Amino acid sequence: MNQLEETQESLSRMQAFDPKSLAREEELGRNFDFSAIVAPASKLIRLYNQLGLSTLDDFPDPILAQIKQQADADFNRFQQVLDFDPTTVQNQNPTQPRDQLIQQVTNAYDPAFQKLFPFISYGTSKSVDFQRMENEARAMLQNVKDEASEITEQLTEHQEQAQGVLADVRRVAAEQGVSQQAIYFKDEAEAHETLAETWRSRTTKLAWGLGAYAFISIFFHKWSWLQPEDTIQSIQLVTSKILIFGVISYMLFLSAKNFLSHKHSAIVNKHRQNALMTYTAITNSAATEESKDIVLNHASACIFSPQDTGFIKSESQQSNTTRSVVELLPKTTMKLDSQ
């Protein structure tokens, strides 16, 4: 066995030594145990562990011999502690040799440090391979970049999925929102239907009142207190009859107009309610997004287009509907061409 192998064996023996085995509490009892030696022994063994076995390959034999000598001397102190037997001490108090062993192990750290420090420093500088550290740093940096790229791709994919889900949610919300507008048109239709019945009753009463007045006015000239005595009174009687007849007729006309207006509004709102209630079914049956856009455009027009009041004539909504479809046709054609 050459000097290197012997030194490696001595160093390995020190590095692998268990300092707790030096206590021997169960064998020697509290009076003669070596519990106080465990801490300094652990410190000494940590010093030897800082000297790597691979570093010994670079040292010449004289230095290896110094390291081996120091390691063997410290191990010999440990061995003396392990072999200590108070019963074999003759003509001497066992406590004195025990204390000497504890003191020897406690004082062993300083000389061992002085002798091993240069070699530990060399081993430390050798182990710090800057080129290896740079390569590892570059590898780590590249790994971080790869992971960052992968995470970015995942985030992009998740973002696309999130945008798709958001678009679906918005589309469903839009569909549900359009369908829910039907309740407002239902309320409006019922309100206008109630008012229409009210004005129907008023119109009927006014019509009966006008007919009764026309019939009674035939006999005005026969009543003695209404008979005209001259031409001026005749003119006044005729004029009053005409004014009263005109006022009642105008009230009948307005009443009938209000009846027709509310009836018209009730029908229009009922039509819009039915149209919006079928919106979802129509969009689900649409084959393309362009068809859904057309249906949505009609639904929006149904909500926001001005309503004919029934009092005056307005532009037919059929022309607006036809124009909205024609306006969507170029966009549909362009999308089909791009595909």
Tab-separated table of N, CA, C and O in Angstrom, residues 130-193:
chain	number	residue	atom	x	y	z
A	130	PHE	N	-14.378	27.380	-11.426
A	130	PHE	CA	-15.134	28.503	-11.968
A	130	PHE	C	-15.708	28.201	-13.342
A	130	PHE	O	-16.797	28.648	-13.687
A	131	GLN	N	-14.973	27.455	-14.134
A	131	GLN	CA	-15.491	27.110	-15.447
A	131	GLN	C	-16.734	26.236	-15.319
A	131	GLN	O	-17.723	26.401	-16.044
A	132	ARG	N	-16.666	25.303	-14.359
A	132	ARG	CA	-17.819	24.446	-14.124
A	132	ARG	C	-18.999	25.269	-13.623
A	132	ARG	O	-20.146	25.062	-14.033
A	133	MET	N	-18.685	26.226	-12.750
A	133	MET	CA	-19.758	27.080	-12.239
A	133	MET	C	-20.384	27.894	-13.363
A	133	MET	O	-21.611	28.088	-13.416
A	134	GLU	N	-19.542	28.380	-14.277
A	134	GLU	CA	-20.080	29.156	-15.402
A	134	GLU	C	-20.954	28.292	-16.293
A	134	GLU	O	-22.039	28.721	-16.731
A	135	ASN	N	-20.474	27.057	-16.557
A	135	ASN	CA	-21.274	26.159	-17.378
A	135	ASN	C	-22.607	25.816	-16.711
A	135	ASN	O	-23.661	25.763	-17.359
A	136	GLU	N	-22.504	25.583	-15.397
A	136	GLU	CA	-23.741	25.292	-14.674
A	136	GLU	C	-24.682	26.489	-14.670
A	136	GLU	O	-25.898	26.336	-14.789
A	137	ALA	N	-24.092	27.686	-14.538
A	137	ALA	CA	-24.919	28.886	-14.563
A	137	ALA	C	-25.589	29.063	-15.919
A	137	ALA	O	-26.772	29.419	-16.014
A	138	ARG	N	-24.784	28.814	-16.992
A	138	ARG	CA	-25.363	28.931	-18.329
A	138	ARG	C	-26.467	27.895	-18.534
A	138	ARG	O	-27.513	28.183	-19.128
A	139	ALA	N	-26.183	26.669	-18.057
A	139	ALA	CA	-27.198	25.622	-18.189
A	139	ALA	C	-28.465	25.981	-17.411
A	139	ALA	O	-29.590	25.782	-17.882
A	140	MET	N	-28.262	26.522	-16.224
A	140	MET	CA	-29.410	26.917	-15.418
A	140	MET	C	-30.183	28.048	-16.075
A	140	MET	O	-31.425	28.052	-16.102
A	141	LEU	N	-29.433	29.015	-16.650
A	141	LEU	CA	-30.082	30.133	-17.332
A	141	LEU	C	-30.882	29.639	-18.532
A	141	LEU	O	-32.015	30.085	-18.773
A	142	GLN	N	-30.282	28.711	-19.295
A	142	GLN	CA	-30.989	28.168	-20.443
A	142	GLN	C	-32.223	27.391	-20.005
A	142	GLN	O	-33.287	27.450	-20.651
A	143	ASN	N	-32.067	26.668	-18.883
A	143	ASN	CA	-33.204	25.932	-18.352
A	143	ASN	C	-34.332	26.873	-17.952
A	143	ASN	O	-35.515	26.614	-18.205
A	144	VAL	N	-33.937	27.993	-17.333
A	144	VAL	CA	-34.940	28.989	-16.947
A	144	VAL	C	-35.627	29.562	-18.176
A	144	VAL	O	-36.854	29.763	-18.195
A	145	LYS	N	-34.824	29.837	-19.235
A	145	LYS	CA	-35.415	30.369	-20.464
A	145	LYS	C	-36.384	29.369	-21.079
A	145	LYS	O	-37.467	29.747	-21.547
A	146	ASP	N	-35.968	28.083	-21.091
A	146	ASP	CA	-36.856	27.065	-21.659
A	146	ASP	C	-38.152	26.965	-20.864
A	146	ASP	O	-39.247	26.879	-21.450
A	147	GLU	N	-37.990	26.959	-19.544
A	147	GLU	CA	-39.194	26.884	-18.715
A	147	GLU	C	-40.067	28.126	-18.890
A	147	GLU	O	-41.297	28.033	-18.918
A	148	ALA	N	-39.408	29.288	-19.026
A	148	ALA	CA	-40.168	30.516	-19.234
A	148	ALA	C	-40.924	30.466	-20.559
A	148	ALA	O	-42.089	30.885	-20.644
A	149	SER	N	-40.251	29.935	-21.605
A	149	SER	CA	-40.928	29.821	-22.898
A	149	SER	C	-42.106	28.861	-22.811
A	149	SER	O	-43.182	29.128	-23.359
A	150	GLU	N	-41.890	27.750	-22.100
A	150	GLU	CA	-42.971	26.781	-21.951
A	150	GLU	C	-44.137	27.383	-21.175
A	150	GLU	O	-45.311	27.211	-21.545
A	151	ILE	N	-43.807	28.102	-20.102
A	151	ILE	CA	-44.865	28.737	-19.308
A	151	ILE	C	-45.594	29.789	-20.136
A	151	ILE	O	-46.817	29.927	-20.067
A	152	THR	N	-44.822	30.537	-20.955
A	152	THR	CA	-45.444	31.552	-21.812
A	152	THR	C	-46.399	30.916	-22.806
A	152	THR	O	-47.508	31.418	-23.046
A	153	GLU	N	-45.967	29.785	-23.398
A	153	GLU	CA	-46.841	29.089	-24.328
A	153	GLU	C	-48.107	28.598	-23.629
A	153	GLU	O	-49.213	28.699	-24.167
A	154	GLN	N	-47.918	28.054	-22.411
A	154	GLN	CA	-49.085	27.597	-21.670
A	154	GLN	C	-50.025	28.745	-21.338
A	154	GLN	O	-51.247	28.623	-21.440
A	155	LEU	N	-49.421	29.894	-20.933
A	155	LEU	CA	-50.254	31.054	-20.620
A	155	LEU	C	-50.993	31.540	-21.861
A	155	LEU	O	-52.165	31.929	-21.790
A	156	THR	N	-50.286	31.520	-23.005
A	156	THR	CA	-50.938	31.936	-24.248
A	156	THR	C	-52.088	31.012	-24.595
A	156	THR	O	-53.176	31.454	-24.980
A	157	GLU	N	-51.828	29.699	-24.427
A	157	GLU	CA	-52.877	28.730	-24.720
A	157	GLU	C	-54.057	28.911	-23.774
A	157	GLU	O	-55.220	28.897	-24.201
A	158	HIS	N	-53.730	29.090	-22.487
A	158	HIS	CA	-54.802	29.293	-21.512
A	158	HIS	C	-55.549	30.603	-21.784
A	158	HIS	O	-56.770	30.680	-21.582
A	159	GLN	N	-54.795	31.619	-22.236
A	159	GLN	CA	-55.442	32.889	-22.547
A	159	GLN	C	-56.409	32.723	-23.720
A	159	GLN	O	-57.516	33.261	-23.699
A	160	GLU	N	-55.965	31.962	-24.736
A	160	GLU	CA	-56.859	31.715	-25.865
A	160	GLU	C	-58.097	30.950	-25.417
A	160	GLU	O	-59.217	31.259	-25.838
A	161	GLN	N	-57.883	29.942	-24.556
A	161	GLN	CA	-59.033	29.203	-24.047
A	161	GLN	C	-59.950	30.101	-23.232
A	161	GLN	O	-61.171	30.026	-23.341
A	162	ALA	N	-59.313	30.960	-22.395
A	162	ALA	CA	-60.117	31.871	-21.576
A	162	ALA	C	-60.904	32.840	-22.458
A	162	ALA	O	-62.071	33.135	-22.182
A	163	GLN	N	-60.254	33.323	-23.521
A	163	GLN	CA	-60.957	34.230	-24.425
A	163	GLN	C	-62.112	33.527	-25.125
A	163	GLN	O	-63.180	34.107	-25.326
A	164	GLY	N	-61.879	32.247	-25.483
A	164	GLY	CA	-62.952	31.482	-26.093
A	164	GLY	C	-64.119	31.287	-25.148
A	164	GLY	O	-65.289	31.440	-25.524
A	165	VAL	N	-63.781	30.940	-23.888
A	165	VAL	CA	-64.833	30.768	-22.886
A	165	VAL	C	-65.558	32.086	-22.648
A	165	VAL	O	-66.788	32.133	-22.525
A	166	LEU	N	-64.763	33.189	-22.585
A	166	LEU	CA	-65.377	34.498	-22.383
A	166	LEU	C	-66.300	34.857	-23.535
A	166	LEU	O	-67.390	35.416	-23.323
A	167	ALA	N	-65.862	34.521	-24.762
A	167	ALA	CA	-66.716	34.804	-25.915
A	167	ALA	C	-68.011	34.000	-25.851
A	167	ALA	O	-69.098	34.515	-26.147
A	168	ASP	N	-67.874	32.714	-25.434
A	168	ASP	CA	-69.084	31.896	-25.293
A	168	ASP	C	-70.015	32.462	-24.227
A	168	ASP	O	-71.239	32.501	-24.408
A	169	VAL	N	-69.397	32.875	-23.111
A	169	VAL	CA	-70.215	33.440	-22.031
A	169	VAL	C	-70.913	34.704	-22.493
A	169	VAL	O	-72.104	34.927	-22.216
A	170	ARG	N	-70.153	35.554	-23.207
A	170	ARG	CA	-70.768	36.782	-23.704
A	170	ARG	C	-71.885	36.482	-24.694
A	170	ARG	O	-72.930	37.151	-24.685
A	171	ARG	N	-71.647	35.477	-25.556
A	171	ARG	CA	-72.681	35.144	-26.538
A	171	ARG	C	-73.934	34.615	-25.842
A	171	ARG	O	-75.059	34.998	-26.178
A	172	VAL	N	-73.717	33.710	-24.869
A	172	VAL	CA	-74.865	33.179	-24.126
A	172	VAL	C	-75.569	34.284	-23.357
A	172	VAL	O	-76.796	34.352	-23.303
A	173	ALA	N	-74.744	35.166	-22.741
A	173	ALA	CA	-75.340	36.277	-21.996
A	173	ALA	C	-76.141	37.185	-22.917
A	173	ALA	O	-77.215	37.671	-22.554
A	174	ALA	N	-75.586	37.402	-24.134
A	174	ALA	CA	-76.311	38.241	-25.089
A	174	ALA	C	-77.635	37.589	-25.494
A	174	ALA	O	-78.678	38.240	-25.563
A	175	GLU	N	-77.565	36.253	-25.743
A	175	GLU	CA	-78.782	35.555	-26.118
A	175	GLU	C	-79.804	35.594	-24.986
A	175	GLU	O	-80.985	35.876	-25.209
A	176	GLN	N	-79.335	35.280	-23.773
A	176	GLN	CA	-80.252	35.309	-22.643
A	176	GLN	C	-80.772	36.717	-22.402
A	176	GLN	O	-81.936	36.918	-22.041
A	177	GLY	N	-79.862	37.705	-22.585
A	177	GLY	CA	-80.278	39.092	-22.381
A	177	GLY	C	-81.365	39.497	-23.355
A	177	GLY	O	-82.332	40.169	-22.984
A	178	VAL	N	-81.205	39.070	-24.620
A	178	VAL	CA	-82.231	39.402	-25.609
A	178	VAL	C	-83.540	38.707	-25.277
A	178	VAL	O	-84.624	39.300	-25.360
A	179	SER	N	-83.446	37.429	-24.872
A	179	SER	CA	-84.673	36.699	-24.548
A	179	SER	C	-85.369	37.287	-23.340
A	179	SER	O	-86.604	37.316	-23.269
A	180	GLN	N	-84.597	37.757	-22.371
A	180	GLN	CA	-85.196	38.306	-21.166
A	180	GLN	C	-85.896	39.631	-21.410
A	180	GLN	O	-86.695	40.067	-20.581
A	181	GLN	N	-85.597	40.285	-22.537
A	181	GLN	CA	-86.283	41.536	-22.835
A	181	GLN	C	-87.761	41.314	-23.119
A	181	GLN	O	-88.558	42.258	-23.106
A	182	ALA	N	-88.141	40.065	-23.352
A	182	ALA	CA	-89.543	39.785	-23.688
A	182	ALA	C	-90.472	40.147	-22.550
A	182	ALA	O	-91.628	40.518	-22.778
A	183	ILE	N	-89.996	40.047	-21.311
A	183	ILE	CA	-90.859	40.339	-20.173
A	183	ILE	C	-91.302	41.793	-20.172
A	183	ILE	O	-92.426	42.118	-19.796
A	184	TYR	N	-90.394	42.682	-20.644
A	184	TYR	CA	-90.751	44.099	-20.684
A	184	TYR	C	-91.829	44.355	-21.738
A	184	TYR	O	-92.764	45.144	-21.511
A	185	PHE	N	-91.705	43.699	-22.873
A	185	PHE	CA	-92.709	43.867	-23.911
A	185	PHE	C	-94.036	43.238	-23.487
A	185	PHE	O	-95.113	43.722	-23.863
A	186	LYS	N	-93.951	42.161	-22.722
A	186	LYS	CA	-95.178	41.563	-22.214
A	186	LYS	C	-95.904	42.528	-21.288
A	186	LYS	O	-97.136	42.709	-21.402
A	187	ASP	N	-95.156	43.160	-20.378
A	187	ASP	CA	-95.770	44.128	-19.468
A	187	ASP	C	-96.371	45.292	-20.239
A	187	ASP	O	-97.480	45.771	-19.930
A	188	GLU	N	-95.617	45.781	-21.249
A	188	GLU	CA	-96.141	46.882	-22.056
A	188	GLU	C	-97.395	46.478	-22.818
A	188	GLU	O	-98.362	47.246	-22.929
A	189	ALA	N	-97.383	45.255	-23.368
A	189	ALA	CA	-98.560	44.788	-24.114
A	189	ALA	C	-99.777	44.705	-23.213
A	189	ALA	O	-100.893	45.118	-23.600
A	190	GLU	N	-99.593	44.192	-21.992
A	190	GLU	CA	-100.723	44.098	-21.068
A	190	GLU	C	-101.209	45.484	-20.639
A	190	GLU	O	-102.423	45.714	-20.517
A	191	ALA	N	-100.242	46.406	-20.416
A	191	ALA	CA	-100.644	47.762	-20.020
A	191	ALA	C	-101.434	48.435	-21.128
A	191	ALA	O	-102.484	49.070	-20.878
A	192	HIS	N	-100.940	48.324	-22.374
A	192	HIS	CA	-101.666	48.936	-23.501
A	192	HIS	C	-103.010	48.250	-23.732
A	192	HIS	O	-103.989	48.904	-24.125
A	193	GLU	N	-103.087	46.945	-23.499
A	193	GLU	CA	-104.349	46.231	-23.678
A	193	GLU	C	-105.381	46.714	-22.658
A	193	GLU	O	-106.569	46.903	-22.993
